[in-house]
C-alpha cells in the first residue's frame, strides 16, 4: 500500500514495500551482472592501447584527411555494384518474403504446420547477420556480387517477412467476409480484401529495407561478396588511409542519399 | 424460395445462438428479423450463406440444400445470395467501381479479376446500378473517401451486381443517421421489389422494420417468438420479444451485443477479431 | 458524363493507373526496366565456379547437418561468452549515454548548438554500418572486445537517441505546461513531465536494442573487434563447416532465446 498510516499520520511513498524490494533487487542484480561483464572485457583489453587512443585517433584522422580525391574514379564501379547488391537483394528478399508472409500469418495460412515452418524460416533469416550470410555464400558460390545479392536477400526475408505477416494479421475482417459472401475463390478473396489493405505497408517496409540494405551492402565486400567493401578491405589491409577516408566520404554521401530517397518515397506512398 | 428446417447453432464457446429455427421465405417477400442484441439475428443470416456453419438442420435455396454443399458448390450458391453489411464492409483502398465489380468475383476467373478485366456486360450493369443508387460521379473515387450513406449504397450495388435471388441484409442502418437510414431502407426494398428478390433484413429499429417489411420475425434467445405481419406487432408481442424490463438489463448483463456476436463469429472462423 | 451518356450505351471502364500522368508513368516504367536489365547484366556469373559451388554447397550442407560442437567447444564457448558480455555492457552504457544525447537532439528542449551537435552525432552513427565503425575503433584501441564494445555503444546511441528524441518531440505539451506552472526547474520539468511520458518506450527500445546488439556482436569479430565472429570466420577459412554450423546454431538459438525473453519482458512492461 503506497499510503501507510502511522498513528494518525498518513505516509505516502511512491511504491509499496514489496515493489521497492523487487526494484532494489533488480537494480542490484543488473549492477552485478554489468560489473562482472566489465571485468571480463577489461581483462581482455590492453589498457595501454586504450590510453593512447586519442593520439591514435588524431593520427588516424590525419592520415585519412585530406582524402585521395583521385581514388574516386576507381570507386564508381564498386558503387554501382553496391547499389545493385542492395536493390537486387531487396527484390530477391521481397520475392520470397511476400508469399512466405501469407503462409506465416494466422488468418491466411493454409495449415498451422505450414505456419510454423514459415515462422522458422523467418526467425533463422533474422537471426543471422547479412555479413554471416555473406561468409557462407562466398564459401558456396565464390566471391563476387552474386554472393552479396544472395546474402542481402536472405537476411531481408526475415525482416520483411515478419513485418509483412504482422500487417496481414492486422487487416480488418469485414471486407474478407463480404468478398467471401460473393462466392469468390480463396485466391480472389486474398487479392480483393487482404491485398489492398496491406499493399501500402508492404511497399513502405520494402523501401525501408532497401535503405538498410544500402548500408549493409557497403560491408559485405569485407568478406569478399562484392561492392565497395572490397575496396575498403584492400585499402585497410594496405594501410592506404587516404583511400579509406575517400571511401568513408563516399559511403556517407550514398547512405544519406538513400535515406532521403526512402523517406521521400515512403511519404509519397502514405 | 428460402427454407430453414430445424436450424441450430452452438458456438465452440458453448453459447447456443440458434435453437430449432424453422422459416420459409417466399419469392419477393421482405422479411425483417427483429430482436434484442444477441438474440441470434447476425448468426441466423450468416448461417444462410454459411459464413457461419450451422450445427444442425437444413437450409434450402430453391431446390438446393445449402447445408450439404461442398466448398465449390457453396461458392456457386453464394453467387445467388447477395449480402449487405452493417459496417458496409467495403474494401476501403479500392475504388467504388472495383468494389461494385467485386460482386462478380464468383463469375470471373482469377486472372480476369486480378487484371480488372470484367466482361463488358458486367461493367454495363455496374454503371446502371451506380446510376440507380446515385453514385455515378464517384466511379473512380476510393471507397474511404465516401460518407456512410454513400458507402452503404456501394455495398448495395455490390450485392445486386451478383444478380442474386436472395438478399441478406445485416443491420444496414446501424451506423447511419435516421434520415439516411430511411433512404437506405427505401432503396433496398425498392430494388428488391423491382427484381422480385426475397430479402431477409436483420434490424434493430422496430418502427423502421414495420415501415418497410411485409413480414416481421421476432427472435429471442435464438428462438422465433413472433412471425407475422407488421401490423400484428402489438406491445404485448414486443414485450415477448424484447422483455419489458429485460430490455436494459439484458444489454448490460449479457455482453451479447452485436460486437460480441461478431467476435464469436470470428472465433468460429478461427480468425482473430481485429479492432474496429 | 453522367448526364450526357444514356444508360443503354456501353461505357468502358478501366482501372485508373497508379501514376496518372502518362509521360511520368512510362518514363518510370522504362527507367525501372532499363535499370533492372543493366543491373542484372552487370552481375558477372562464372558458370564454372557456380557448378563447382553446387558440389561444394552439397558438401557444406552435409557438414551443416552434422554440426561439430565438440572439437572447438572451448573456442566457441569463449567467443559466445565474450559476445554476451559485450552485448550487456554495450547496451547498458549505450542506454545511459543515449538519454542525454536524446534530450539534446529534441528540438523542443535543447538549444540550437547542442541540438545540431547531437543530431550530427546521431547521423554519423546511423550512416555507417557497425562493422565499418568497428574498423575505426580497432585502429584506435587495438584488437579485442573493447573495440567491439565501443562499436556497439556508438551504434546503440545512434539508434536509441534518435527514437528518444522523436518521442520527446511528440510529448503532450499540456503536461509540460502544467508542471512548468508549478515553478519547477528544468531538471524537475524533465523528471516529472517528460520522462514519465517517454520512459516506458525507452525501456522497451533498450531491450529491443539488446537483441540487435547480440546479433551485431557476432559479426564485429570479423574485423577483429572481439566476440564469436572471429571464431566463425576462422572456421570458414579453414573449411571447418561442421564447426561453423555449430557456431551458427548456437547464435541462432541464443538470438531466439533473447528475443523470446525480451518479448515477454516488453509485454509485461506495458
Coordinates of C-alpha atoms in Angstrom, one line a residue, chain A residues 22 30 33-38 40-41 44-47 49-50 52-54 56-57 60 80-81 83-84 87-88 91 120 123-124 126-132 135-136 138-143 145-146 149 155 162 215-216 218-219 222-223 232 236 241 247-249 251-253 255-256 259, chain C residues 35-36 38-40 42-45 49-50 52-54 56-57 60 64 81-82 84-86 88-89 92-93 123-132 135-136 139-146 149 162 208 215-216 218-220 222-223 229 232-233 236-237 241 248 251-252 255-256 259 268:
Chain A
X22 CA 11.9 -6.0 -6.1
X30 CA 21.7 -5.7 -13.0
X33 CA 25.9 -8.5 -14.0
X34 CA 27.3 -5.4 -15.6
X35 CA 30.2 -5.4 -13.1
X36 CA 31.1 -9.0 -13.9
X37 CA 30.8 -8.4 -17.6
X38 CA 33.0 -5.3 -17.3
X40 CA 35.7 -9.9 -18.4
X41 CA 36.0 -7.1 -21.0
X44 CA 40.7 -8.9 -22.4
X45 CA 41.8 -5.3 -23.0
X46 CA 45.3 -3.9 -23.3
X47 CA 44.7 -0.6 -21.4
X49 CA 46.4 0.8 -26.1
X50 CA 43.3 2.5 -24.9
X52 CA 46.8 6.4 -26.3
X53 CA 43.6 6.2 -28.2
X54 CA 43.2 9.9 -28.6
X56 CA 45.9 7.2 -32.4
X57 CA 42.6 8.8 -33.4
X60 CA 44.3 8.2 -37.9
X80 CA 27.3 0.6 -58.9
X81 CA 27.9 -2.9 -57.7
X83 CA 23.7 -0.3 -55.4
X84 CA 22.9 -3.4 -57.4
X87 CA 18.5 -3.3 -54.9
X88 CA 18.6 -6.8 -56.4
X91 CA 13.9 -7.6 -54.7
X120 CA 11.0 -20.8 -38.5
X123 CA 13.4 -16.4 -37.5
X124 CA 16.5 -18.1 -38.9
X126 CA 16.5 -12.7 -39.0
X127 CA 19.0 -14.2 -36.5
X128 CA 21.8 -14.4 -38.9
X129 CA 23.5 -11.1 -39.9
X130 CA 24.0 -10.3 -43.6
X131 CA 27.7 -10.5 -43.1
X132 CA 27.5 -14.0 -41.9
X135 CA 30.6 -15.6 -45.4
X136 CA 28.5 -18.6 -46.0
X138 CA 31.2 -16.7 -50.5
X139 CA 32.2 -20.2 -49.4
X140 CA 29.5 -21.8 -51.6
X141 CA 29.3 -19.8 -54.8
X142 CA 32.6 -18.0 -54.6
X143 CA 33.4 -14.3 -54.1
X145 CA 28.5 -9.6 -56.4
X146 CA 26.2 -12.6 -56.7
X149 CA 23.0 -10.2 -53.6
X155 CA 18.8 -11.5 -44.5
X162 CA 8.0 -10.5 -40.1
X215 CA 24.2 0.3 -45.6
X216 CA 24.6 -3.5 -45.4
X218 CA 28.8 -1.4 -48.1
X219 CA 30.3 -4.1 -45.9
X222 CA 34.8 -7.2 -46.4
X223 CA 34.3 -10.9 -46.7
X232 CA 37.7 -0.8 -48.1
X236 CA 42.7 -1.1 -44.9
X241 CA 44.3 5.5 -45.1
X247 CA 35.7 5.6 -49.2
X248 CA 34.1 6.8 -45.9
X249 CA 33.1 10.0 -47.5
X251 CA 29.6 5.8 -48.2
X252 CA 28.4 8.7 -46.1
X253 CA 27.0 10.5 -49.1
X255 CA 23.8 6.3 -47.4
X256 CA 22.4 9.8 -46.7
X259 CA 17.8 7.6 -46.7
Chain C
X35 CA 17.9 -0.3 -64.6
X36 CA 17.0 -3.9 -63.9
X38 CA 21.7 -3.2 -66.7
X39 CA 22.0 -4.3 -63.0
X40 CA 21.4 -7.9 -63.8
X42 CA 26.5 -6.3 -64.5
X43 CA 26.4 -9.3 -62.2
X44 CA 29.1 -11.5 -63.6
X45 CA 28.3 -15.1 -63.1
X49 CA 32.7 -21.6 -60.5
X50 CA 28.9 -21.9 -59.9
X52 CA 31.8 -26.2 -58.5
X53 CA 29.7 -24.2 -56.0
X54 CA 26.9 -26.7 -56.3
X56 CA 30.7 -27.5 -52.6
X57 CA 27.3 -26.4 -51.5
X60 CA 28.8 -27.7 -46.9
X64 CA 25.9 -28.3 -41.7
X81 CA 30.6 -15.5 -23.6
X82 CA 32.6 -12.6 -25.0
X84 CA 27.3 -11.9 -24.5
X85 CA 29.4 -9.7 -22.1
X86 CA 30.0 -7.2 -24.9
X88 CA 25.4 -6.5 -21.9
X89 CA 28.0 -3.8 -21.3
X92 CA 23.8 -0.6 -20.6
X93 CA 26.4 2.1 -21.4
X123 CA 23.6 10.9 -38.2
X124 CA 27.2 9.8 -38.1
X125 CA 26.3 6.7 -36.1
X126 CA 23.4 5.7 -38.2
X127 CA 25.1 6.2 -41.5
X128 CA 27.9 3.8 -41.1
X129 CA 27.4 0.1 -40.7
X130 CA 28.6 -1.3 -37.4
X131 CA 31.4 -3.2 -39.0
X132 CA 32.9 0.0 -40.5
X135 CA 37.3 -0.9 -38.1
X136 CA 37.9 2.6 -36.8
X139 CA 42.6 1.1 -35.2
X140 CA 42.1 3.3 -32.1
X141 CA 42.1 0.7 -29.4
X142 CA 43.8 -2.4 -30.9
X143 CA 42.2 -5.8 -31.4
X144 CA 39.9 -7.1 -28.7
X145 CA 36.5 -6.8 -27.2
X146 CA 36.9 -3.2 -26.0
X149 CA 32.0 -2.7 -27.0
X162 CA 17.1 9.2 -32.4
X208 CA 14.9 -4.4 -28.3
X215 CA 23.3 -10.1 -33.4
X216 CA 25.8 -7.5 -34.3
X218 CA 28.5 -11.9 -33.7
X219 CA 30.0 -10.0 -36.7
X220 CA 32.2 -7.3 -35.4
X222 CA 35.2 -10.4 -38.4
X223 CA 37.3 -7.2 -38.3
X229 CA 32.7 -13.5 -35.2
X232 CA 33.3 -18.1 -37.1
X233 CA 35.4 -16.6 -39.8
X236 CA 35.0 -20.7 -42.6
X237 CA 38.6 -20.0 -43.7
X241 CA 32.0 -26.2 -42.0
X248 CA 25.7 -20.6 -36.3
X251 CA 24.0 -17.9 -32.4
X252 CA 20.5 -18.6 -33.8
X255 CA 19.2 -14.8 -30.5
X256 CA 15.9 -16.7 -30.5
X259 CA 14.1 -12.4 -28.4
X268 CA 5.0 -7.2 -19.1

